PDB file of C-alpha atoms in Angstrom:
ATOM      1  CA  UNK A   1      53.340 -21.714  15.428  1.00  0.00           C
ATOM      2  CA  UNK A   2      50.802 -18.949  15.739  1.00  0.00           C
ATOM      3  CA  UNK A   3      53.271 -16.826  14.373  1.00  0.00           C
ATOM      4  CA  UNK A   4      54.139 -19.405  11.442  1.00  0.00           C
ATOM      5  CA  UNK A   5      50.114 -19.221  10.775  1.00  0.00           C
ATOM      6  CA  UNK A   6      50.539 -15.622   9.641  1.00  0.00           C
ATOM      7  CA  UNK A   7      53.220 -16.210   7.849  1.00  0.00           C
ATOM      8  CA  UNK A   8      51.848 -18.718   5.444  1.00  0.00           C
ATOM      9  CA  UNK A   9      51.515 -17.278   2.228  1.00  0.00           C
ATOM     10  CA  UNK A  10      49.091 -19.606   1.314  1.00  0.00           C
ATOM     11  CA  UNK A  11      46.358 -18.508   3.441  1.00  0.00           C
ATOM     12  CA  UNK A  12      44.271 -15.513   3.022  1.00  0.00           C
ATOM     13  CA  UNK A  13      43.297 -13.400   5.754  1.00  0.00           C
ATOM     14  CA  UNK A  14      40.260 -15.362   6.708  1.00  0.00           C
ATOM     15  CA  UNK A  15      41.852 -18.584   6.553  1.00  0.00           C
ATOM     16  CA  UNK A  16      44.674 -17.179   8.765  1.00  0.00           C
ATOM     17  CA  UNK A  17      42.273 -16.451  11.424  1.00  0.00           C
ATOM     18  CA  UNK A  18      40.291 -19.694  10.975  1.00  0.00           C
ATOM     19  CA  UNK A  19      43.906 -21.659  11.374  1.00  0.00           C
ATOM     20  CA  UNK A  20      44.649 -19.398  14.764  1.00  0.00           C
ATOM     21  CA  UNK A  21      41.624 -20.185  16.196  1.00  0.00           C
ATOM     22  CA  UNK A  22      41.529 -24.017  14.975  1.00  0.00           C
ATOM     23  CA  UNK A  23      45.179 -24.257  16.603  1.00  0.00           C
ATOM     24  CA  UNK A  24      43.939 -22.648  19.648  1.00  0.00           C
ATOM     25  CA  UNK A  25      41.283 -24.716  20.292  1.00  0.00           C
ATOM     26  CA  UNK A  26      43.258 -27.998  20.217  1.00  0.00           C
ATOM     27  CA  UNK A  27      45.493 -26.509  22.748  1.00  0.00           C
ATOM     28  CA  UNK A  28      45.840 -28.229  26.197  1.00  0.00           C
ATOM     29  CA  UNK A  29      45.645 -24.869  28.084  1.00  0.00           C
ATOM     30  CA  UNK A  30      42.225 -24.169  26.224  1.00  0.00           C
ATOM     31  CA  UNK A  31      39.947 -25.796  28.315  1.00  0.00           C
ATOM     32  CA  UNK A  32      41.512 -24.412  31.379  1.00  0.00           C
ATOM     33  CA  UNK A  33      41.210 -20.859  29.779  1.00  0.00           C
ATOM     34  CA  UNK A  34      37.434 -21.194  28.728  1.00  0.00           C
ATOM     35  CA  UNK A  35      36.605 -22.138  32.459  1.00  0.00           C
ATOM     36  CA  UNK A  36      38.301 -19.330  34.039  1.00  0.00           C
ATOM     37  CA  UNK A  37      36.355 -17.023  31.341  1.00  0.00           C
ATOM     38  CA  UNK A  38      33.512 -18.607  32.370  1.00  0.00           C
ATOM     39  CA  UNK A  39      33.708 -17.903  36.029  1.00  0.00           C
ATOM     40  CA  UNK A  40      34.642 -14.551  35.148  1.00  0.00           C
ATOM     41  CA  UNK A  41      31.417 -14.070  33.054  1.00  0.00           C
ATOM     42  CA  UNK A  42      29.342 -14.969  35.351  1.00  0.00           C
ATOM     43  CA  UNK A  43      30.599 -12.988  38.026  1.00  0.00           C
ATOM     44  CA  UNK A  44      29.945  -9.926  35.388  1.00  0.00           C
ATOM     45  CA  UNK A  45      26.639 -11.314  34.547  1.00  0.00           C
ATOM     46  CA  UNK A  46      25.702 -11.144  38.391  1.00  0.00           C
ATOM     47  CA  UNK A  47      26.940  -7.523  38.596  1.00  0.00           C
ATOM     48  CA  UNK A  48      25.627  -6.300  35.270  1.00  0.00           C
ATOM     49  CA  UNK A  49      22.571  -6.398  33.196  1.00  0.00           C
ATOM     50  CA  UNK A  50      23.411  -8.466  30.197  1.00  0.00           C
ATOM     51  CA  UNK A  51      22.883  -6.783  27.066  1.00  0.00           C
ATOM     52  CA  UNK A  52      20.920  -8.708  24.197  1.00  0.00           C
ATOM     53  CA  UNK A  53      22.206  -6.334  21.401  1.00  0.00           C
ATOM     54  CA  UNK A  54      25.487  -4.698  20.375  1.00  0.00           C
ATOM     55  CA  UNK A  55      25.385  -1.362  19.478  1.00  0.00           C
ATOM     56  CA  UNK A  56      27.437  -1.052  16.219  1.00  0.00           C
ATOM     57  CA  UNK A  57      28.027   2.296  16.863  1.00  0.00           C
ATOM     58  CA  UNK A  58      29.697   1.874  20.116  1.00  0.00           C
ATOM     59  CA  UNK A  59      33.588   1.482  19.304  1.00  0.00           C
ATOM     60  CA  UNK A  60      32.722   4.771  17.090  1.00  0.00           C
ATOM     61  CA  UNK A  61      34.541   8.079  17.835  1.00  0.00           C
ATOM     62  CA  UNK A  62      32.307  11.040  18.273  1.00  0.00           C
ATOM     63  CA  UNK A  63      31.776  14.004  15.625  1.00  0.00           C
ATOM     64  CA  UNK A  64      30.786  13.412  11.754  1.00  0.00           C
ATOM     65  CA  UNK A  65      31.523  10.830   9.605  1.00  0.00           C
ATOM     66  CA  UNK A  66      33.109   8.922  12.118  1.00  0.00           C
ATOM     67  CA  UNK A  67      34.589   5.349  11.120  1.00  0.00           C
ATOM     68  CA  UNK A  68      35.845   2.525  13.301  1.00  0.00           C
ATOM     69  CA  UNK A  69      39.213   2.632  11.943  1.00  0.00           C
ATOM     70  CA  UNK A  70      39.427   5.964  12.051  1.00  0.00           C
ATOM     71  CA  UNK A  71      42.738   7.946  11.256  1.00  0.00           C
ATOM     72  CA  UNK A  72      44.282   5.127  13.015  1.00  0.00           C
ATOM     73  CA  UNK A  73      43.214   1.895  11.544  1.00  0.00           C
ATOM     74  CA  UNK A  74      43.788  -0.204  14.867  1.00  0.00           C
ATOM     75  CA  UNK A  75      40.908   2.015  16.082  1.00  0.00           C
ATOM     76  CA  UNK A  76      40.555   5.211  17.988  1.00  0.00           C
ATOM     77  CA  UNK A  77      37.558   3.790  20.146  1.00  0.00           C
ATOM     78  CA  UNK A  78      34.624   6.005  21.455  1.00  0.00           C
ATOM     79  CA  UNK A  79      34.693   9.232  23.795  1.00  0.00           C
ATOM     80  CA  UNK A  80      36.503  12.223  23.635  1.00  0.00           C
ATOM     81  CA  UNK A  81      39.876  10.904  24.275  1.00  0.00           C
ATOM     82  CA  UNK A  82      39.367   9.152  20.899  1.00  0.00           C
ATOM     83  CA  UNK A  83      37.886  12.408  19.299  1.00  0.00           C
ATOM     84  CA  UNK A  84      41.206  14.229  20.505  1.00  0.00           C
ATOM     85  CA  UNK A  85      43.561  11.184  19.116  1.00  0.00           C
ATOM     86  CA  UNK A  86      42.135  11.404  15.707  1.00  0.00           C
ATOM     87  CA  UNK A  87      42.590  14.940  15.442  1.00  0.00           C
ATOM     88  CA  UNK A  88      46.056  14.628  16.380  1.00  0.00           C
ATOM     89  CA  UNK A  89      46.583  11.753  13.786  1.00  0.00           C
ATOM     90  CA  UNK A  90      44.673  14.041  11.201  1.00  0.00           C
ATOM     91  CA  UNK A  91      47.200  16.651  11.647  1.00  0.00           C
ATOM     92  CA  UNK A  92      50.598  16.587  13.141  1.00  0.00           C
ATOM     93  CA  UNK A  93      51.056  12.810  14.063  1.00  0.00           C
ATOM     94  CA  UNK A  94      50.854  11.138  10.479  1.00  0.00           C
ATOM     95  CA  UNK A  95      51.329   7.197  11.017  1.00  0.00           C
ATOM     96  CA  UNK A  96      51.645   5.535   7.932  1.00  0.00           C
ATOM     97  CA  UNK A  97      50.700   2.105   8.382  1.00  0.00           C
ATOM     98  CA  UNK A  98      48.638  -0.312   6.490  1.00  0.00           C
ATOM     99  CA  UNK A  99      48.144  -4.183   6.000  1.00  0.00           C
ATOM    100  CA  UNK A 100      50.318  -5.940   3.820  1.00  0.00           C
ATOM    101  CA  UNK A 101      49.009  -9.797   2.570  1.00  0.00           C
ATOM    102  CA  UNK A 102      50.948 -11.422   5.476  1.00  0.00           C
ATOM    103  CA  UNK A 103      48.584  -9.743   7.685  1.00  0.00           C
ATOM    104  CA  UNK A 104      45.788 -11.200   9.934  1.00  0.00           C
ATOM    105  CA  UNK A 105      43.967  -7.978   8.510  1.00  0.00           C
ATOM    106  CA  UNK A 106      42.420  -7.607   4.859  1.00  0.00           C
ATOM    107  CA  UNK A 107      45.158  -6.204   2.462  1.00  0.00           C
ATOM    108  CA  UNK A 108      44.960  -2.268   3.130  1.00  0.00           C
ATOM    109  CA  UNK A 109      47.613  -0.105   1.615  1.00  0.00           C
ATOM    110  CA  UNK A 110      48.184   3.319   3.400  1.00  0.00           C
ATOM    111  CA  UNK A 111      47.614   6.242   1.048  1.00  0.00           C
ATOM    112  CA  UNK A 112      47.814   9.956   2.093  1.00  0.00           C
ATOM    113  CA  UNK A 113      44.486  10.541  -0.366  1.00  0.00           C
ATOM    114  CA  UNK A 114      42.291   8.212   1.905  1.00  0.00           C
ATOM    115  CA  UNK A 115      43.715   9.860   5.202  1.00  0.00           C
ATOM    116  CA  UNK A 116      43.277  13.650   3.513  1.00  0.00           C
ATOM    117  CA  UNK A 117      39.760  12.676   2.563  1.00  0.00           C
ATOM    118  CA  UNK A 118      38.995  11.208   5.745  1.00  0.00           C
ATOM    119  CA  UNK A 119      40.416  14.090   8.038  1.00  0.00           C
ATOM    120  CA  UNK A 120      38.700  16.681   6.439  1.00  0.00           C
ATOM    121  CA  UNK A 121      35.312  15.098   6.014  1.00  0.00           C
ATOM    122  CA  UNK A 122      35.882  14.797   9.982  1.00  0.00           C
ATOM    123  CA  UNK A 123      37.515  18.179  10.820  1.00  0.00           C
ATOM    124  CA  UNK A 124      37.285  20.252   7.842  1.00  0.00           C
ATOM    125  CA  UNK A 125      40.210  22.486   6.740  1.00  0.00           C
ATOM    126  CA  UNK A 126      41.750  22.127  10.370  1.00  0.00           C
ATOM    127  CA  UNK A 127      41.798  18.070   9.442  1.00  0.00           C
ATOM    128  CA  UNK A 128      44.412  18.756   6.479  1.00  0.00           C
ATOM    129  CA  UNK A 129      47.210  16.249   7.454  1.00  0.00           C
ATOM    130  CA  UNK A 130      50.772  17.550   7.788  1.00  0.00           C
ATOM    131  CA  UNK A 131      53.426  15.033   7.593  1.00  0.00           C
ATOM    132  CA  UNK A 132      56.229  17.302   7.993  1.00  0.00           C
ATOM    133  CA  UNK A 133      54.699  19.543  10.358  1.00  0.00           C
ATOM    134  CA  UNK A 134      56.658  18.246  13.954  1.00  0.00           C
ATOM    135  CA  UNK A 135      59.803  18.661  12.242  1.00  0.00           C
ATOM    136  CA  UNK A 136      59.297  21.912  10.496  1.00  0.00           C
ATOM    137  CA  UNK A 137      57.701  23.392  13.479  1.00  0.00           C
ATOM    138  CA  UNK A 138      59.599  21.630  16.464  1.00  0.00           C
ATOM    139  CA  UNK A 139      62.715  20.624  14.848  1.00  0.00           C
ATOM    140  CA  UNK A 140      62.141  16.868  15.644  1.00  0.00           C
ATOM    141  CA  UNK A 141      65.173  16.062  13.419  1.00  0.00           C
ATOM    142  CA  UNK A 142      67.768  18.433  15.137  1.00  0.00           C
ATOM    143  CA  UNK A 143      66.625  18.803  18.528  1.00  0.00           C
ATOM    144  CA  UNK A 144      70.084  20.101  19.776  1.00  0.00           C
ATOM    145  CA  UNK A 145      70.368  22.549  16.688  1.00  0.00           C
ATOM    146  CA  UNK A 146      67.035  24.051  17.502  1.00  0.00           C
ATOM    147  CA  UNK A 147      68.093  24.370  21.627  1.00  0.00           C
ATOM    148  CA  UNK A 148      65.994  22.058  22.829  1.00  0.00           C
ATOM    149  CA  UNK A 149      66.489  20.807  26.370  1.00  0.00           C
ATOM    150  CA  UNK A 150      65.009  18.996  29.250  1.00  0.00           C
ATOM    151  CA  UNK A 151      63.546  16.282  27.152  1.00  0.00           C
ATOM    152  CA  UNK A 152      63.070  12.590  28.528  1.00  0.00           C
ATOM    153  CA  UNK A 153      62.103   9.907  26.046  1.00  0.00           C
ATOM    154  CA  UNK A 154      60.942   6.831  27.559  1.00  0.00           C
ATOM    155  CA  UNK A 155      60.776   3.814  25.447  1.00  0.00           C
ATOM    156  CA  UNK A 156      59.417   0.254  26.237  1.00  0.00           C
ATOM    157  CA  UNK A 157      61.423  -1.969  23.916  1.00  0.00           C
ATOM    158  CA  UNK A 158      58.525  -4.490  23.255  1.00  0.00           C
ATOM    159  CA  UNK A 159      56.626  -1.297  21.797  1.00  0.00           C
ATOM    160  CA  UNK A 160      56.750  -1.156  18.163  1.00  0.00           C
ATOM    161  CA  UNK A 161      56.234   2.901  18.180  1.00  0.00           C
ATOM    162  CA  UNK A 162      59.918   2.784  20.125  1.00  0.00           C
ATOM    163  CA  UNK A 163      61.482   2.071  16.615  1.00  0.00           C
ATOM    164  CA  UNK A 164      60.607   5.898  15.732  1.00  0.00           C
ATOM    165  CA  UNK A 165      61.818   7.467  19.186  1.00  0.00           C
ATOM    166  CA  UNK A 166      65.282   8.346  20.443  1.00  0.00           C
ATOM    167  CA  UNK A 167      66.750   5.603  21.860  1.00  0.00           C
ATOM    168  CA  UNK A 168      70.012   7.065  23.055  1.00  0.00           C
ATOM    169  CA  UNK A 169      70.996  10.571  24.687  1.00  0.00           C
ATOM    170  CA  UNK A 170      70.883  13.171  22.188  1.00  0.00           C
ATOM    171  CA  UNK A 171      72.776  15.718  24.578  1.00  0.00           C
ATOM    172  CA  UNK A 172      73.147  16.300  28.697  1.00  0.00           C
ATOM    173  CA  UNK A 173      69.338  17.405  28.615  1.00  0.00           C
ATOM    174  CA  UNK A 174      67.772  15.570  26.003  1.00  0.00           C
ATOM    175  CA  UNK A 175      67.805  11.984  27.534  1.00  0.00           C
ATOM    176  CA  UNK A 176      66.669   8.546  26.450  1.00  0.00           C
ATOM    177  CA  UNK A 177      65.581   5.686  28.823  1.00  0.00           C
ATOM    178  CA  UNK A 178      64.940   2.264  27.221  1.00  0.00           C
ATOM    179  CA  UNK A 179      63.115  -0.800  29.404  1.00  0.00           C
ATOM    180  CA  UNK A 180      63.808  -4.301  27.182  1.00  0.00           C
ATOM    181  CA  UNK A 181      60.629  -5.610  29.221  1.00  0.00           C
ATOM    182  CA  UNK A 182      58.768  -2.402  28.683  1.00  0.00           C
ATOM    183  CA  UNK A 183      55.117  -2.326  26.705  1.00  0.00           C
ATOM    184  CA  UNK A 184      53.141  -0.108  25.139  1.00  0.00           C
ATOM    185  CA  UNK A 185      53.297   3.246  27.664  1.00  0.00           C
ATOM    186  CA  UNK A 186      53.617   1.045  30.481  1.00  0.00           C
ATOM    187  CA  UNK A 187      56.523   3.558  31.520  1.00  0.00           C
ATOM    188  CA  UNK A 188      53.893   6.488  31.978  1.00  0.00           C
ATOM    189  CA  UNK A 189      51.444   4.418  34.499  1.00  0.00           C
ATOM    190  CA  UNK A 190      50.320   7.061  36.742  1.00  0.00           C
ATOM    191  CA  UNK A 191      50.302   4.562  39.504  1.00  0.00           C
ATOM    192  CA  UNK A 192      54.069   4.234  39.979  1.00  0.00           C
ATOM    193  CA  UNK A 193      55.804   0.962  39.761  1.00  0.00           C
ATOM    194  CA  UNK A 194      53.834  -2.060  40.892  1.00  0.00           C
ATOM    195  CA  UNK A 195      54.455  -5.934  41.863  1.00  0.00           C
ATOM    196  CA  UNK A 196      53.369  -6.803  38.402  1.00  0.00           C
ATOM    197  CA  UNK A 197      56.381  -4.841  37.052  1.00  0.00           C
ATOM    198  CA  UNK A 198      59.630  -5.810  35.944  1.00  0.00           C
ATOM    199  CA  UNK A 199      62.966  -4.877  37.480  1.00  0.00           C
ATOM    200  CA  UNK A 200      63.531  -2.670  34.669  1.00  0.00           C
ATOM    201  CA  UNK A 201      60.589  -0.835  34.861  1.00  0.00           C
ATOM    202  CA  UNK A 202      60.919  -0.612  38.612  1.00  0.00           C
ATOM    203  CA  UNK A 203      64.352   0.894  38.519  1.00  0.00           C
ATOM    204  CA  UNK A 204      63.196   3.185  35.223  1.00  0.00           C
ATOM    205  CA  UNK A 205      60.464   4.540  37.691  1.00  0.00           C
ATOM    206  CA  UNK A 206      62.930   5.543  40.087  1.00  0.00           C
ATOM    207  CA  UNK A 207      65.379   7.146  37.316  1.00  0.00           C
ATOM    208  CA  UNK A 208      62.349   8.981  35.772  1.00  0.00           C
ATOM    209  CA  UNK A 209      61.735  10.842  39.059  1.00  0.00           C
ATOM    210  CA  UNK A 210      65.294  11.610  39.587  1.00  0.00           C
ATOM    211  CA  UNK A 211      65.696  13.213  36.229  1.00  0.00           C
ATOM    212  CA  UNK A 212      62.593  15.288  36.757  1.00  0.00           C
ATOM    213  CA  UNK A 213      63.076  16.311  40.110  1.00  0.00           C
ATOM    214  CA  UNK A 214      66.449  17.399  39.405  1.00  0.00           C
ATOM    215  CA  UNK A 215      65.122  19.508  36.110  1.00  0.00           C
ATOM    216  CA  UNK A 216      62.599  21.301  38.712  1.00  0.00           C
ATOM    217  CA  UNK A 217      64.764  22.033  41.204  1.00  0.00           C
ATOM    218  CA  UNK A 218      67.289  23.821  38.525  1.00  0.00           C
ATOM    219  CA  UNK A 219      64.443  25.974  37.616  1.00  0.00           C
TER     220      UNK A 219
END
């Protein structure tokens, strides 16, 4: 039902969000969820001094001419990690994603012109987008012909980014592992498998460990 709201062409972006929350508040689980949230909130209130004013600059990445949406329109966030991520998306990792009229977000088509202007305002000439850089420099379009080896692609298939990855083995040493229940980089957790992981992820951690161990032993 929630998905149908965002597929309703009769609603604009604001109308879709309004309808979503109206349906949410009418759901049977909403009262129970509110109670759990209140308990969690009170715990945090006791542990931390409540902030009375939200700093609108808090989500901004560091550096000059920062914007909340940044080069990644889903947001980069604060801190040096976001600064590095924005530089990556301003140079070699060009993510051509916009928002359609059927999205919950305001209509906003992707343009290379906007990205170029934004990135150069952030990083100067070093921030020039290179949409074909990964192919030209690293041969991502034909790894085997470029002599690539010992690369392991791991894909959580619930992560939309998996559509742009290698989903099958390319050679004996350029491999792909797919996890039907995997999400966004859940396969890269430094904690390893936990009780919360699904069986395919738990098995995947063992496979990853075995593959990397064998490669290191061959070096």
